[in-house]
Amino acid sequence: MNAERELDAPHSTPEQLGKSAKALLARLEPLHASLTPKERLAIPVQEMPSQDPISRRHNMDEVALGYTPEQARVEAMRCLRCKSAPCVKGCPVRIRIPDFVASTAEGNFADAIKIIRENSLLPAVCGRVCPQEIQCQKECTVGKSLKSVDKAVMIGRLERFVADWERENGLQKPPLVKPETGKKVAVVGSGPAGITCAADVRREGHAVTIFEAFHKTGGVMVYGIPEFRLPKRIVENEIGILESMGVTITTDFVVGRTRSLADLMQKDGFHAVFVGSGAGLPKFMNIEGENLVGVFSANEYLTRSNLMRAYDAENADTPIMRARKVAVLGGGNVAMDAARTAVRLGAQEVHLVYRRTEAEMPARVEEVRHAKEEGVIFHILQNAKRLIGDASGHVTAIECLRYELGDPDESGRRRPVEIPGSEFVMPVDAVIVAIGNESNPLISHTTPGLITNRHGNIVTDETGKTSIEGVYAGGDIVLGSATVILAMGQGRRAAAAINQRLAC
Amino acid sequence: MARIMEKKQLSGEVFMIRVHAPLIAQERKAGQFVILQVEPIFGERIPLTIADADPAAGTITLVFQTVGKTTHALAELNEGQDIPHLCGPLGRPTHIEKFGLVVCVGGGIGVAPLHPIAKALKHAGNRLSVIMGARSANLLIFEKEMSALADEIIVCTDDGSRGRKALVTEPLKELCVRPQKPDLVVAIGPPIMMKFCSETTRPFGIPTVVSLNTIMIDGTGMCGGCRVTVGGRTKFVCVDGPEFDGHQVDFDNMMKRLAAYRNHENTAHEKCHLEKELRALRETGAEKT
């Protein structure tokens, strides 16, 4: 509902938003210390300045432009500084949120980012891609008082602001590294889990080597999440911090194939290994026609566009299909990323097909809103039954079925039930399947003794320890499909266990 | 980064390079492939099957045909130059055991990936019959190496310029009807050849292994671009393959998927040739002035 309401509102330019925040701040600043909770609740939520929805359909640049300093301070003044700090409980890495927000309100951005960095290695990334509305902001008292999570203090936007402020002002300092211990740790994968683990282990003075299978570091942050949501330079900057801490990064190295995990430990002398190899095998629906030409997994579509830069047709060697009418199957963030990428690649129509309703969509509200603003057409309570192709094997249409919601399933969401006889045909020339991933089998298949569950995910205890002594794991390879912040949390937890193990 | 130690032009558009990649040389087994990228930022990732390896020298041998932009760029690199990104060995190794009589069928540059498999099969104590074919004599590669391994070798060309004038399926059928039926057939070459080899052996019930070289991006099971239908189920060539039961592979679907970017590839290929000619013209022009 709310997304639709916002959709109808005219687009405010960054200049307009900045100007009104400036005026508001001038009024609030003298009163700041003495504002009553009621007065704080009356301060309007600061809207995120963003690129105009029409023009951004034709470029890959970041959509959300970030707060102005005045907007950040005004937004931070909305915080009630609750003693119980429910927001902290909602944060997977337990950032001291009220403290960093208070520093932001005072305009002391240096202190604010220092507080965040105590717990988070990737604030510029998390401020952009964390699902705050189901984490810190969900618990926020302001949002609860105003009866809408959309009116909570915009903690994520504040986190992004102070992280960007630090980077843009050249104030980033690599974390301190303790004297060398002579111990060696291998980290498999350079995504959020791997780099968090690498940084925390390196801080203790252990030598760390990250092994990355791709030619570029960053994992899902470079192959999956598009430029318009997370610019690559932000990720490169974070990786640069790791390198300045003395972490070695080896690309084009597939653990399990280029070198077995056992050899890393037994022959190459690594005292511990952290496996953060990420998601694998894209899921398909196992319906007729799924291998027709023009049917892609979201992973393939996004990897072509992001990692291989196929969106830049002038320069990139990797092609990507420029379809006119694209259907995306799924309702998560990856589905939104794929749909919005298709818009930018020049599709005339992009249809998002999801078998439940918008309320059950796993995608962030903001992503859904952005997709709609950019013209993605939503088809809820529908699903593909089979894909239809022509004589040359190209997909030409989807046969869809309509659904209605039944009783809740094990996920607590109402189960979609198909309506018999409701078939209809939707003509398309490309289909992108975005219904999640299975686990990557590479390491488990090549590592005897490593126990996985029935989905192929590596089994660990609460510290990230696997069935093999000295081997830890975290992120999507353990969780299935999760988020950047949850992967970071796992990387951090495993790092603590590794550091403890190596201390004795 | 991997340095080119040796480079040979095997025929007009076919090249062989020996590349310094000690870890891959040590770990690779018959049937596995690498993914490489020649232009580090905007380049594409392409899979190439490993034709041979020398763990002592730390090198692997790759054979490729210039068909698109990346293979042309690779052919432009000389000894002493580096391939910016090389990753492997990928894919499941060939299942090697003593089967008895094995027929190895190689078509065109498919003989290159067939070579290490033939070697491993021979080493495991199998009797080897090798059938190798190409459009014409100048496109036959690895004939000497294969002759050295084979108990029997049949060479054929489409135009009869060397060996028999026949498609590989003709001698393959002859071997199938002999009293001592082959226990296994391994066929590697263009998809259409693998399809018809599989069709040839199907009536005789002879297990037939094919090695598929589909479009890939990551090569580690992440993108699904390489997927094929095998026995009615979707398989990923990069992690489930590259070798599959030829009798189960839906070759028609695979060939259509391989052609998905054919226009793009053809344009790039033509552009490479035109640019090469233009360069040559400029150079001769410069010499003259």
PDB file of C-alpha atoms in Angstrom, chain A residues 168-368:
ATOM      1  CA  GLU A 168      34.906  10.916   0.215  1.00  0.00           C
ATOM      2  CA  ASN A 169      36.942  12.909   2.692  1.00  0.00           C
ATOM      3  CA  GLY A 170      39.844  10.460   2.525  1.00  0.00           C
ATOM      4  CA  LEU A 171      39.601   9.671   6.224  1.00  0.00           C
ATOM      5  CA  GLN A 172      39.536   5.889   6.005  1.00  0.00           C
ATOM      6  CA  LYS A 173      42.203   4.202   8.063  1.00  0.00           C
ATOM      7  CA  PRO A 174      42.901   0.499   7.877  1.00  0.00           C
ATOM      8  CA  PRO A 175      42.181  -1.263  11.178  1.00  0.00           C
ATOM      9  CA  LEU A 176      45.206  -1.868  13.378  1.00  0.00           C
ATOM     10  CA  VAL A 177      46.951  -5.195  12.854  1.00  0.00           C
ATOM     11  CA  LYS A 178      48.660  -6.916  15.785  1.00  0.00           C
ATOM     12  CA  PRO A 179      52.249  -8.178  15.397  1.00  0.00           C
ATOM     13  CA  GLU A 180      52.661 -11.218  13.107  1.00  0.00           C
ATOM     14  CA  THR A 181      51.911 -14.500  14.835  1.00  0.00           C
ATOM     15  CA  GLY A 182      53.387 -16.720  12.144  1.00  0.00           C
ATOM     16  CA  LYS A 183      50.042 -18.531  11.736  1.00  0.00           C
ATOM     17  CA  LYS A 184      48.363 -18.796   8.330  1.00  0.00           C
ATOM     18  CA  VAL A 185      44.661 -18.770   7.506  1.00  0.00           C
ATOM     19  CA  ALA A 186      43.053 -19.429   4.113  1.00  0.00           C
ATOM     20  CA  VAL A 187      39.745 -17.779   3.246  1.00  0.00           C
ATOM     21  CA  VAL A 188      37.784 -19.270   0.360  1.00  0.00           C
ATOM     22  CA  GLY A 189      35.763 -16.634  -1.475  1.00  0.00           C
ATOM     23  CA  SER A 190      35.948 -12.841  -1.370  1.00  0.00           C
ATOM     24  CA  GLY A 191      32.270 -12.089  -0.796  1.00  0.00           C
ATOM     25  CA  PRO A 192      30.878 -10.493   2.366  1.00  0.00           C
ATOM     26  CA  ALA A 193      31.482 -13.547   4.591  1.00  0.00           C
ATOM     27  CA  GLY A 194      35.043 -14.062   3.358  1.00  0.00           C
ATOM     28  CA  ILE A 195      36.215 -10.476   3.589  1.00  0.00           C
ATOM     29  CA  THR A 196      34.734  -9.964   7.052  1.00  0.00           C
ATOM     30  CA  CYS A 197      36.413 -13.127   8.289  1.00  0.00           C
ATOM     31  CA  ALA A 198      39.689 -12.163   6.600  1.00  0.00           C
ATOM     32  CA  ALA A 199      39.751  -8.724   8.230  1.00  0.00           C
ATOM     33  CA  ASP A 200      38.975 -10.022  11.719  1.00  0.00           C
ATOM     34  CA  VAL A 201      41.568 -12.787  11.521  1.00  0.00           C
ATOM     35  CA  ARG A 202      44.188 -10.471  10.062  1.00  0.00           C
ATOM     36  CA  ARG A 203      43.637  -7.973  12.911  1.00  0.00           C
ATOM     37  CA  GLU A 204      44.954 -10.606  15.311  1.00  0.00           C
ATOM     38  CA  GLY A 205      48.228 -10.738  13.385  1.00  0.00           C
ATOM     39  CA  HIS A 206      47.648 -13.965  11.453  1.00  0.00           C
ATOM     40  CA  ALA A 207      48.678 -14.119   7.797  1.00  0.00           C
ATOM     41  CA  VAL A 208      45.566 -14.339   5.621  1.00  0.00           C
ATOM     42  CA  THR A 209      45.201 -15.395   1.993  1.00  0.00           C
ATOM     43  CA  ILE A 210      41.863 -15.038   0.229  1.00  0.00           C
ATOM     44  CA  PHE A 211      41.319 -17.443  -2.665  1.00  0.00           C
ATOM     45  CA  GLU A 212      38.799 -16.165  -5.208  1.00  0.00           C
ATOM     46  CA  ALA A 213      37.558 -18.262  -8.146  1.00  0.00           C
ATOM     47  CA  PHE A 214      36.682 -15.287 -10.328  1.00  0.00           C
ATOM     48  CA  HIS A 215      39.018 -12.786 -11.910  1.00  0.00           C
ATOM     49  CA  LYS A 216      37.549 -10.068  -9.685  1.00  0.00           C
ATOM     50  CA  THR A 217      37.063  -9.846  -5.937  1.00  0.00           C
ATOM     51  CA  GLY A 218      33.839  -9.081  -4.093  1.00  0.00           C
ATOM     52  CA  GLY A 219      31.695 -12.155  -4.744  1.00  0.00           C
ATOM     53  CA  VAL A 220      27.984 -11.401  -5.001  1.00  0.00           C
ATOM     54  CA  MET A 221      28.725  -7.703  -4.520  1.00  0.00           C
ATOM     55  CA  VAL A 222      30.379  -7.627  -7.963  1.00  0.00           C
ATOM     56  CA  TYR A 223      28.670 -10.395  -9.937  1.00  0.00           C
ATOM     57  CA  GLY A 224      25.172 -10.157  -8.505  1.00  0.00           C
ATOM     58  CA  ILE A 225      24.185  -6.772  -7.105  1.00  0.00           C
ATOM     59  CA  PRO A 226      23.997  -4.269  -9.976  1.00  0.00           C
ATOM     60  CA  GLU A 227      25.916  -1.040 -10.233  1.00  0.00           C
ATOM     61  CA  PHE A 228      22.717   1.003  -9.847  1.00  0.00           C
ATOM     62  CA  ARG A 229      22.269  -0.422  -6.354  1.00  0.00           C
ATOM     63  CA  LEU A 230      25.867  -0.878  -5.249  1.00  0.00           C
ATOM     64  CA  PRO A 231      28.577   0.844  -7.294  1.00  0.00           C
ATOM     65  CA  LYS A 232      31.637  -1.327  -7.887  1.00  0.00           C
ATOM     66  CA  ARG A 233      33.960   1.435  -6.696  1.00  0.00           C
ATOM     67  CA  ILE A 234      32.462   1.089  -3.197  1.00  0.00           C
ATOM     68  CA  VAL A 235      33.305  -2.610  -3.159  1.00  0.00           C
ATOM     69  CA  GLU A 236      36.778  -1.996  -4.613  1.00  0.00           C
ATOM     70  CA  ASN A 237      37.424   0.530  -1.884  1.00  0.00           C
ATOM     71  CA  GLU A 238      36.498  -1.993   0.822  1.00  0.00           C
ATOM     72  CA  ILE A 239      38.760  -4.636  -0.745  1.00  0.00           C
ATOM     73  CA  GLY A 240      41.518  -2.022  -0.871  1.00  0.00           C
ATOM     74  CA  ILE A 241      41.295  -1.690   2.912  1.00  0.00           C
ATOM     75  CA  LEU A 242      41.879  -5.424   3.279  1.00  0.00           C
ATOM     76  CA  GLU A 243      44.931  -5.248   1.046  1.00  0.00           C
ATOM     77  CA  SER A 244      46.326  -2.343   3.017  1.00  0.00           C
ATOM     78  CA  MET A 245      46.008  -4.531   6.129  1.00  0.00           C
ATOM     79  CA  GLY A 246      48.310  -7.035   4.450  1.00  0.00           C
ATOM     80  CA  VAL A 247      45.745  -9.599   3.344  1.00  0.00           C
ATOM     81  CA  THR A 248      46.911 -11.503   0.236  1.00  0.00           C
ATOM     82  CA  ILE A 249      44.293 -11.980  -2.473  1.00  0.00           C
ATOM     83  CA  THR A 250      44.706 -14.712  -5.074  1.00  0.00           C
ATOM     84  CA  THR A 251      42.183 -14.621  -7.920  1.00  0.00           C
ATOM     85  CA  ASP A 252      41.474 -17.354 -10.508  1.00  0.00           C
ATOM     86  CA  PHE A 253      41.918 -19.957  -7.780  1.00  0.00           C
ATOM     87  CA  VAL A 254      39.173 -22.541  -7.271  1.00  0.00           C
ATOM     88  CA  VAL A 255      39.606 -24.294  -3.945  1.00  0.00           C
ATOM     89  CA  GLY A 256      38.602 -27.898  -4.476  1.00  0.00           C
ATOM     90  CA  ARG A 257      39.930 -27.842  -8.031  1.00  0.00           C
ATOM     91  CA  THR A 258      43.086 -25.731  -8.328  1.00  0.00           C
ATOM     92  CA  ARG A 259      44.092 -27.074  -4.922  1.00  0.00           C
ATOM     93  CA  SER A 260      42.173 -29.330  -2.583  1.00  0.00           C
ATOM     94  CA  LEU A 261      41.178 -28.073   0.823  1.00  0.00           C
ATOM     95  CA  ALA A 262      43.209 -30.874   2.394  1.00  0.00           C
ATOM     96  CA  ASP A 263      46.329 -29.811   0.471  1.00  0.00           C
ATOM     97  CA  LEU A 264      45.927 -26.235   1.658  1.00  0.00           C
ATOM     98  CA  MET A 265      46.129 -27.482   5.231  1.00  0.00           C
ATOM     99  CA  GLN A 266      48.511 -30.400   4.928  1.00  0.00           C
ATOM    100  CA  LYS A 267      50.920 -29.237   2.217  1.00  0.00           C
ATOM    101  CA  ASP A 268      50.637 -25.454   2.172  1.00  0.00           C
ATOM    102  CA  GLY A 269      50.650 -25.045   5.939  1.00  0.00           C
ATOM    103  CA  PHE A 270      47.400 -23.178   6.512  1.00  0.00           C
ATOM    104  CA  HIS A 271      46.425 -23.584  10.164  1.00  0.00           C
ATOM    105  CA  ALA A 272      42.745 -22.920   9.512  1.00  0.00           C
ATOM    106  CA  VAL A 273      40.422 -22.475   6.531  1.00  0.00           C
ATOM    107  CA  PHE A 274      37.222 -20.464   6.285  1.00  0.00           C
ATOM    108  CA  VAL A 275      34.880 -21.502   3.466  1.00  0.00           C
ATOM    109  CA  GLY A 276      32.680 -18.661   2.256  1.00  0.00           C
ATOM    110  CA  SER A 277      32.242 -19.863  -1.295  1.00  0.00           C
ATOM    111  CA  GLY A 278      28.719 -18.505  -1.631  1.00  0.00           C
ATOM    112  CA  ALA A 279      25.660 -19.507  -3.557  1.00  0.00           C
ATOM    113  CA  GLY A 280      25.781 -21.995  -6.353  1.00  0.00           C
ATOM    114  CA  LEU A 281      23.616 -23.731  -8.885  1.00  0.00           C
ATOM    115  CA  PRO A 282      20.698 -21.500  -9.788  1.00  0.00           C
ATOM    116  CA  LYS A 283      17.328 -23.151  -9.213  1.00  0.00           C
ATOM    117  CA  PHE A 284      15.010 -23.721 -12.126  1.00  0.00           C
ATOM    118  CA  MET A 285      11.330 -24.561 -12.001  1.00  0.00           C
ATOM    119  CA  ASN A 286      11.643 -27.913 -13.782  1.00  0.00           C
ATOM    120  CA  ILE A 287       8.935 -27.002 -16.248  1.00  0.00           C
ATOM    121  CA  GLU A 288       8.712 -27.661 -19.964  1.00  0.00           C
ATOM    122  CA  GLY A 289      10.779 -25.355 -22.160  1.00  0.00           C
ATOM    123  CA  GLU A 290      13.143 -24.114 -19.488  1.00  0.00           C
ATOM    124  CA  ASN A 291      16.225 -24.772 -21.625  1.00  0.00           C
ATOM    125  CA  LEU A 292      14.937 -22.813 -24.616  1.00  0.00           C
ATOM    126  CA  VAL A 293      17.179 -20.070 -25.987  1.00  0.00           C
ATOM    127  CA  GLY A 294      16.337 -16.808 -24.245  1.00  0.00           C
ATOM    128  CA  VAL A 295      15.746 -18.410 -20.844  1.00  0.00           C
ATOM    129  CA  PHE A 296      18.348 -17.406 -18.271  1.00  0.00           C
ATOM    130  CA  SER A 297      18.942 -17.829 -14.599  1.00  0.00           C
ATOM    131  CA  ALA A 298      19.071 -14.467 -12.854  1.00  0.00           C
ATOM    132  CA  ASN A 299      22.640 -15.385 -11.912  1.00  0.00           C
ATOM    133  CA  GLU A 300      23.609 -15.670 -15.572  1.00  0.00           C
ATOM    134  CA  TYR A 301      21.788 -12.523 -16.621  1.00  0.00           C
ATOM    135  CA  LEU A 302      23.244 -10.466 -13.784  1.00  0.00           C
ATOM    136  CA  THR A 303      26.738 -11.944 -14.107  1.00  0.00           C
ATOM    137  CA  ARG A 304      26.814 -11.074 -17.800  1.00  0.00           C
ATOM    138  CA  SER A 305      25.691  -7.538 -17.081  1.00  0.00           C
ATOM    139  CA  ASN A 306      27.617  -6.847 -13.863  1.00  0.00           C
ATOM    140  CA  LEU A 307      30.787  -8.915 -13.660  1.00  0.00           C
ATOM    141  CA  MET A 308      31.345  -9.102 -17.409  1.00  0.00           C
ATOM    142  CA  ARG A 309      29.994  -5.570 -18.027  1.00  0.00           C
ATOM    143  CA  ALA A 310      27.784  -6.648 -20.913  1.00  0.00           C
ATOM    144  CA  TYR A 311      25.593  -3.601 -20.313  1.00  0.00           C
ATOM    145  CA  ASP A 312      28.432  -1.648 -21.902  1.00  0.00           C
ATOM    146  CA  ALA A 313      27.915  -3.159 -25.361  1.00  0.00           C
ATOM    147  CA  GLU A 314      30.446  -0.797 -26.940  1.00  0.00           C
ATOM    148  CA  ASN A 315      33.328  -2.166 -24.916  1.00  0.00           C
ATOM    149  CA  ALA A 316      32.383  -5.545 -23.469  1.00  0.00           C
ATOM    150  CA  ASP A 317      33.085  -8.786 -25.300  1.00  0.00           C
ATOM    151  CA  THR A 318      30.451 -10.737 -23.373  1.00  0.00           C
ATOM    152  CA  PRO A 319      27.084 -10.436 -25.106  1.00  0.00           C
ATOM    153  CA  ILE A 320      23.720 -10.147 -23.384  1.00  0.00           C
ATOM    154  CA  MET A 321      20.408 -10.691 -25.066  1.00  0.00           C
ATOM    155  CA  ARG A 322      18.651  -7.397 -25.804  1.00  0.00           C
ATOM    156  CA  ALA A 323      15.102  -8.600 -25.491  1.00  0.00           C
ATOM    157  CA  ARG A 324      12.004  -6.515 -26.141  1.00  0.00           C
ATOM    158  CA  LYS A 325       9.598  -8.218 -23.802  1.00  0.00           C
ATOM    159  CA  VAL A 326      11.133  -9.779 -20.732  1.00  0.00           C
ATOM    160  CA  ALA A 327       9.496 -11.826 -17.990  1.00  0.00           C
ATOM    161  CA  VAL A 328      11.198 -12.265 -14.641  1.00  0.00           C
ATOM    162  CA  LEU A 329       9.963 -15.147 -12.501  1.00  0.00           C
ATOM    163  CA  GLY A 330      10.316 -14.560  -8.758  1.00  0.00           C
ATOM    164  CA  GLY A 331       9.738 -11.923  -6.098  1.00  0.00           C
ATOM    165  CA  GLY A 332      13.034 -11.491  -4.262  1.00  0.00           C
ATOM    166  CA  ASN A 333      15.731  -8.838  -4.443  1.00  0.00           C
ATOM    167  CA  VAL A 334      17.486 -10.781  -7.189  1.00  0.00           C
ATOM    168  CA  ALA A 335      14.280 -10.757  -9.250  1.00  0.00           C
ATOM    169  CA  MET A 336      14.065  -6.967  -8.812  1.00  0.00           C
ATOM    170  CA  ASP A 337      17.732  -6.591  -9.781  1.00  0.00           C
ATOM    171  CA  ALA A 338      17.171  -8.661 -12.917  1.00  0.00           C
ATOM    172  CA  ALA A 339      13.992  -6.800 -13.880  1.00  0.00           C
ATOM    173  CA  ARG A 340      15.581  -3.401 -13.370  1.00  0.00           C
ATOM    174  CA  THR A 341      18.647  -4.489 -15.339  1.00  0.00           C
ATOM    175  CA  ALA A 342      16.385  -5.574 -18.204  1.00  0.00           C
ATOM    176  CA  VAL A 343      14.776  -2.108 -18.155  1.00  0.00           C
ATOM    177  CA  ARG A 344      18.196  -0.520 -18.464  1.00  0.00           C
ATOM    178  CA  LEU A 345      19.202  -2.854 -21.286  1.00  0.00           C
ATOM    179  CA  GLY A 346      16.382  -1.379 -23.328  1.00  0.00           C
ATOM    180  CA  ALA A 347      13.494  -3.829 -22.930  1.00  0.00           C
ATOM    181  CA  GLN A 348      10.210  -2.244 -23.933  1.00  0.00           C
ATOM    182  CA  GLU A 349       8.251  -4.215 -21.377  1.00  0.00           C
ATOM    183  CA  VAL A 350       9.473  -5.994 -18.268  1.00  0.00           C
ATOM    184  CA  HIS A 351       6.981  -8.234 -16.498  1.00  0.00           C
ATOM    185  CA  LEU A 352       7.565  -9.596 -13.034  1.00  0.00           C
ATOM    186  CA  VAL A 353       5.619 -12.766 -12.393  1.00  0.00           C
ATOM    187  CA  TYR A 354       5.141 -13.860  -8.775  1.00  0.00           C
ATOM    188  CA  ARG A 355       2.836 -16.543  -7.477  1.00  0.00           C
ATOM    189  CA  ARG A 356       1.933 -14.918  -4.166  1.00  0.00           C
ATOM    190  CA  THR A 357       1.050 -11.274  -3.511  1.00  0.00           C
ATOM    191  CA  GLU A 358       3.224  -8.264  -2.906  1.00  0.00           C
ATOM    192  CA  ALA A 359       2.854  -8.688   0.847  1.00  0.00           C
ATOM    193  CA  GLU A 360       4.664 -12.032   0.675  1.00  0.00           C
ATOM    194  CA  MET A 361       7.453 -10.834  -1.634  1.00  0.00           C
ATOM    195  CA  PRO A 362      10.851 -11.403  -0.051  1.00  0.00           C
ATOM    196  CA  ALA A 363      12.231  -8.327  -1.860  1.00  0.00           C
ATOM    197  CA  ARG A 364      12.805  -5.140   0.064  1.00  0.00           C
ATOM    198  CA  VAL A 365       9.984  -2.622  -0.135  1.00  0.00           C
ATOM    199  CA  GLU A 366      12.413  -0.076  -1.511  1.00  0.00           C
ATOM    200  CA  GLU A 367      13.463  -2.379  -4.357  1.00  0.00           C
ATOM    201  CA  VAL A 368       9.844  -3.106  -5.225  1.00  0.00           C
TER     202      VAL A 368
END
